[in-house]
Amino acid sequence: MTDSGIHEFFRAVSDAIDIPIMIQDAPVSGTALSAEFLARLAREIPRVAYFKIETPRAAAKLRELVMLGGEAIEGPWDGEEAITLLADLDAGATGSMTSGGYPDGIRQIIDPYFAGQREQAVNAYARWLPLINYENRQCGLAASKVLMKEGGVIASEAVRHPLQPLPLVTRAGLIETACRLDPLVLRWGK
Amino acid sequence: MTDSGIHEFFRAVSDAIDIPIMIQDAPVSGTALSAEFLARLAREIPRVAYFKIETPRAAAKLRELVMLGGEAIEGPWDGEEAITLLADLDAGATGSMTSGGYPDGIRQIIDPYFAGQREQAVNAYARWLPLINYENRQCGLAASKVLMKEGGVIASEAVRHPLQPLPLVTRAGLIETACRLDPLVLRWGK
């Protein structure tokens, strides 16, 4: 996709709706979006306001995006299961879109950070990182469903094609890693 | 590259030398190597014996490789800065090729693991993961040099083109994260 095609697309969407647009910048899309281009979209297209940055070196990109886009960047956000959350917060992220498995854990990092208690956030990030890392590297999208199934929140952890269910041993590793942190999800439906 | 071309290449190398061959399986190479194909290389080519697996879902791939290749897989190894070290050890990795910045930290994970003290390894992995993660996600190859320069081990942390030096703020984050763990490298040359 060309930058001008992408620009036209978001312009058309922006003209058609009344709510803000969030652009998810992830390598899996196959579409490279430079910080310069994202900042231009934010400046030139009214509803483009939030950015979920999931590329390699996300923190450096967030920093560049905020620098180039200024106030047009209403929401520079961390993503990708929070694997780089602390660095992204340090880079100016004002929020994070993680998976849905353990918002109580993510909150233990974000709340103190924005309350000015960075050291507490650093410690919480270190505490949750083994689970964040296991989800990010071993599981992907299946992790939230597995955790919710395990905690009785949902009845089925089936994933859509072409995704595959987690190998049993990987699933066991996820539960083991999660149990060490006692996330709400494992107790919610019980 | 085709599988047959790769096969011929390693056959030619194997015939020409007397030492074992390690194959580094990393996405950055642009060459996809399936577990089936790697196992076949190990079985059919005498010196192909070690495998550094750095692909997504490395643990599942290591498990498959060991299952398919059996004794021909002399060294199924973890890589990529040890970002998935614990899962890879659980999957049967017998070693790891990390960066050179803090082998003393990696050892705190690997030694107890192979001594049957898995819980101690789990705790050490959790302790070092913020630094491993910061190196893996924010720094890449520059991290070791920065740490060695900071500890007086080397005089210059310059990286070769086309790599760029770390942004100053990223470099500061690396040092902060490392200092929390007191790795030998920060004291070695002082």
PDB file of C-alpha atoms in Angstrom, chain B residues 49-165:
ATOM      1  CA  ALA B  49      24.721 -30.922  15.082  1.00  0.00           C
ATOM      2  CA  TYR B  50      23.797 -27.649  16.795  1.00  0.00           C
ATOM      3  CA  PHE B  51      20.826 -25.380  16.277  1.00  0.00           C
ATOM      4  CA  LYS B  52      20.263 -21.907  17.638  1.00  0.00           C
ATOM      5  CA  ILE B  53      16.519 -21.387  17.366  1.00  0.00           C
ATOM      6  CA  GLU B  54      15.401 -17.748  17.358  1.00  0.00           C
ATOM      7  CA  THR B  55      12.096 -17.930  15.505  1.00  0.00           C
ATOM      8  CA  PRO B  56       8.682 -17.043  16.932  1.00  0.00           C
ATOM      9  CA  ARG B  57       7.433 -19.876  19.190  1.00  0.00           C
ATOM     10  CA  ALA B  58      11.010 -21.110  19.537  1.00  0.00           C
ATOM     11  CA  ALA B  59      10.092 -23.520  22.345  1.00  0.00           C
ATOM     12  CA  ALA B  60       7.541 -25.386  20.250  1.00  0.00           C
ATOM     13  CA  LYS B  61      10.044 -25.576  17.400  1.00  0.00           C
ATOM     14  CA  LEU B  62      12.805 -26.892  19.670  1.00  0.00           C
ATOM     15  CA  ARG B  63      10.433 -29.550  20.960  1.00  0.00           C
ATOM     16  CA  GLU B  64       9.529 -30.580  17.423  1.00  0.00           C
ATOM     17  CA  LEU B  65      13.160 -30.550  16.323  1.00  0.00           C
ATOM     18  CA  VAL B  66      14.240 -32.837  19.150  1.00  0.00           C
ATOM     19  CA  MET B  67      11.290 -35.148  18.505  1.00  0.00           C
ATOM     20  CA  LEU B  68      12.024 -35.404  14.777  1.00  0.00           C
ATOM     21  CA  GLY B  69      15.812 -35.419  14.877  1.00  0.00           C
ATOM     22  CA  GLY B  70      16.483 -37.497  17.973  1.00  0.00           C
ATOM     23  CA  GLU B  71      20.146 -38.038  18.748  1.00  0.00           C
ATOM     24  CA  ALA B  72      21.238 -36.201  15.622  1.00  0.00           C
ATOM     25  CA  ILE B  73      20.266 -32.978  17.379  1.00  0.00           C
ATOM     26  CA  GLU B  74      23.306 -32.778  19.642  1.00  0.00           C
ATOM     27  CA  GLY B  75      22.686 -29.198  20.651  1.00  0.00           C
ATOM     28  CA  PRO B  76      19.194 -27.760  20.558  1.00  0.00           C
ATOM     29  CA  TRP B  77      19.859 -24.241  21.754  1.00  0.00           C
ATOM     30  CA  ASP B  78      18.006 -21.151  22.807  1.00  0.00           C
ATOM     31  CA  GLY B  79      19.093 -17.779  21.406  1.00  0.00           C
ATOM     32  CA  GLU B  80      17.837 -14.228  20.901  1.00  0.00           C
ATOM     33  CA  GLU B  81      19.248 -12.659  24.050  1.00  0.00           C
ATOM     34  CA  ALA B  82      17.588 -15.449  26.112  1.00  0.00           C
ATOM     35  CA  ILE B  83      14.202 -13.785  25.789  1.00  0.00           C
ATOM     36  CA  THR B  84      12.520 -17.214  25.794  1.00  0.00           C
ATOM     37  CA  LEU B  85      15.176 -19.068  27.759  1.00  0.00           C
ATOM     38  CA  LEU B  86      12.968 -20.657  30.406  1.00  0.00           C
ATOM     39  CA  ALA B  87      10.420 -21.946  27.897  1.00  0.00           C
ATOM     40  CA  ASP B  88      13.254 -23.195  25.699  1.00  0.00           C
ATOM     41  CA  LEU B  89      14.906 -25.041  28.579  1.00  0.00           C
ATOM     42  CA  ASP B  90      11.540 -26.605  29.373  1.00  0.00           C
ATOM     43  CA  ALA B  91      11.369 -27.619  25.707  1.00  0.00           C
ATOM     44  CA  GLY B  92      14.674 -29.462  25.882  1.00  0.00           C
ATOM     45  CA  ALA B  93      17.259 -26.807  25.017  1.00  0.00           C
ATOM     46  CA  THR B  94      20.669 -27.902  26.308  1.00  0.00           C
ATOM     47  CA  GLY B  95      22.277 -24.502  25.982  1.00  0.00           C
ATOM     48  CA  SER B  96      21.818 -20.916  24.965  1.00  0.00           C
ATOM     49  CA  MET B  97      23.680 -18.460  22.776  1.00  0.00           C
ATOM     50  CA  THR B  98      22.823 -15.068  24.181  1.00  0.00           C
ATOM     51  CA  SER B  99      24.590 -11.790  23.719  1.00  0.00           C
ATOM     52  CA  GLY B 100      27.880 -11.253  25.512  1.00  0.00           C
ATOM     53  CA  GLY B 101      26.785  -8.630  27.997  1.00  0.00           C
ATOM     54  CA  TYR B 102      25.915 -10.576  31.131  1.00  0.00           C
ATOM     55  CA  PRO B 103      26.792 -14.283  31.025  1.00  0.00           C
ATOM     56  CA  ASP B 104      26.885 -14.154  34.846  1.00  0.00           C
ATOM     57  CA  GLY B 105      23.156 -13.466  34.777  1.00  0.00           C
ATOM     58  CA  ILE B 106      22.369 -16.136  32.194  1.00  0.00           C
ATOM     59  CA  ARG B 107      24.351 -18.583  34.290  1.00  0.00           C
ATOM     60  CA  GLN B 108      22.137 -17.895  37.295  1.00  0.00           C
ATOM     61  CA  ILE B 109      19.292 -19.324  35.209  1.00  0.00           C
ATOM     62  CA  ILE B 110      21.023 -22.177  33.410  1.00  0.00           C
ATOM     63  CA  ASP B 111      23.138 -23.608  36.229  1.00  0.00           C
ATOM     64  CA  PRO B 112      20.273 -24.271  38.647  1.00  0.00           C
ATOM     65  CA  TYR B 113      18.069 -25.501  35.796  1.00  0.00           C
ATOM     66  CA  PHE B 114      20.506 -28.253  34.873  1.00  0.00           C
ATOM     67  CA  ALA B 115      21.137 -29.000  38.542  1.00  0.00           C
ATOM     68  CA  GLY B 116      17.456 -29.876  38.847  1.00  0.00           C
ATOM     69  CA  GLN B 117      16.612 -26.683  40.750  1.00  0.00           C
ATOM     70  CA  ARG B 118      13.960 -25.452  38.331  1.00  0.00           C
ATOM     71  CA  GLU B 119      12.258 -23.169  40.834  1.00  0.00           C
ATOM     72  CA  GLN B 120      15.533 -21.352  41.401  1.00  0.00           C
ATOM     73  CA  ALA B 121      15.960 -21.028  37.628  1.00  0.00           C
ATOM     74  CA  VAL B 122      12.416 -19.680  37.291  1.00  0.00           C
ATOM     75  CA  ASN B 123      13.181 -17.017  39.874  1.00  0.00           C
ATOM     76  CA  ALA B 124      16.500 -16.085  38.286  1.00  0.00           C
ATOM     77  CA  TYR B 125      14.836 -15.811  34.873  1.00  0.00           C
ATOM     78  CA  ALA B 126      12.183 -13.512  36.319  1.00  0.00           C
ATOM     79  CA  ARG B 127      14.893 -11.428  37.975  1.00  0.00           C
ATOM     80  CA  TRP B 128      16.945 -10.965  34.783  1.00  0.00           C
ATOM     81  CA  LEU B 129      14.019 -10.703  32.383  1.00  0.00           C
ATOM     82  CA  PRO B 130      13.677  -6.895  32.526  1.00  0.00           C
ATOM     83  CA  LEU B 131      17.272  -6.550  31.287  1.00  0.00           C
ATOM     84  CA  ILE B 132      16.950  -9.390  28.759  1.00  0.00           C
ATOM     85  CA  ASN B 133      13.728  -7.822  27.497  1.00  0.00           C
ATOM     86  CA  TYR B 134      15.204  -4.339  27.321  1.00  0.00           C
ATOM     87  CA  GLU B 135      18.171  -5.613  25.327  1.00  0.00           C
ATOM     88  CA  ASN B 136      15.957  -7.707  23.055  1.00  0.00           C
ATOM     89  CA  ARG B 137      13.335  -5.073  22.359  1.00  0.00           C
ATOM     90  CA  GLN B 138      15.079  -1.698  22.674  1.00  0.00           C
ATOM     91  CA  CYS B 139      18.733  -2.264  21.839  1.00  0.00           C
ATOM     92  CA  GLY B 140      19.756  -5.331  19.877  1.00  0.00           C
ATOM     93  CA  LEU B 141      23.436  -5.824  19.099  1.00  0.00           C
ATOM     94  CA  ALA B 142      24.486  -2.477  20.540  1.00  0.00           C
ATOM     95  CA  ALA B 143      23.620  -3.449  24.120  1.00  0.00           C
ATOM     96  CA  SER B 144      26.681  -5.586  24.852  1.00  0.00           C
ATOM     97  CA  LYS B 145      29.025  -2.898  23.620  1.00  0.00           C
ATOM     98  CA  VAL B 146      27.301  -0.214  25.645  1.00  0.00           C
ATOM     99  CA  LEU B 147      27.501  -2.319  28.811  1.00  0.00           C
ATOM    100  CA  MET B 148      31.163  -3.140  28.199  1.00  0.00           C
ATOM    101  CA  LYS B 149      31.997   0.484  27.500  1.00  0.00           C
ATOM    102  CA  GLU B 150      30.163   1.548  30.635  1.00  0.00           C
ATOM    103  CA  GLY B 151      32.111  -0.971  32.699  1.00  0.00           C
ATOM    104  CA  GLY B 152      35.461   0.043  31.259  1.00  0.00           C
ATOM    105  CA  VAL B 153      35.926  -3.255  29.420  1.00  0.00           C
ATOM    106  CA  ILE B 154      36.219  -1.686  25.956  1.00  0.00           C
ATOM    107  CA  ALA B 155      37.074   1.821  24.859  1.00  0.00           C
ATOM    108  CA  SER B 156      34.514   2.299  22.091  1.00  0.00           C
ATOM    109  CA  GLU B 157      30.908   1.217  21.712  1.00  0.00           C
ATOM    110  CA  ALA B 158      30.754   2.132  18.019  1.00  0.00           C
ATOM    111  CA  VAL B 159      28.624  -0.217  15.911  1.00  0.00           C
ATOM    112  CA  ARG B 160      29.200  -0.985  12.254  1.00  0.00           C
ATOM    113  CA  HIS B 161      27.112   0.447   9.469  1.00  0.00           C
ATOM    114  CA  PRO B 162      24.240   0.196   8.802  1.00  0.00           C
ATOM    115  CA  LEU B 163      23.529  -0.156  12.531  1.00  0.00           C
ATOM    116  CA  GLN B 164      22.971   3.081  14.390  1.00  0.00           C
ATOM    117  CA  PRO B 165      24.174   3.933  17.881  1.00  0.00           C
TER     118      PRO B 165
END
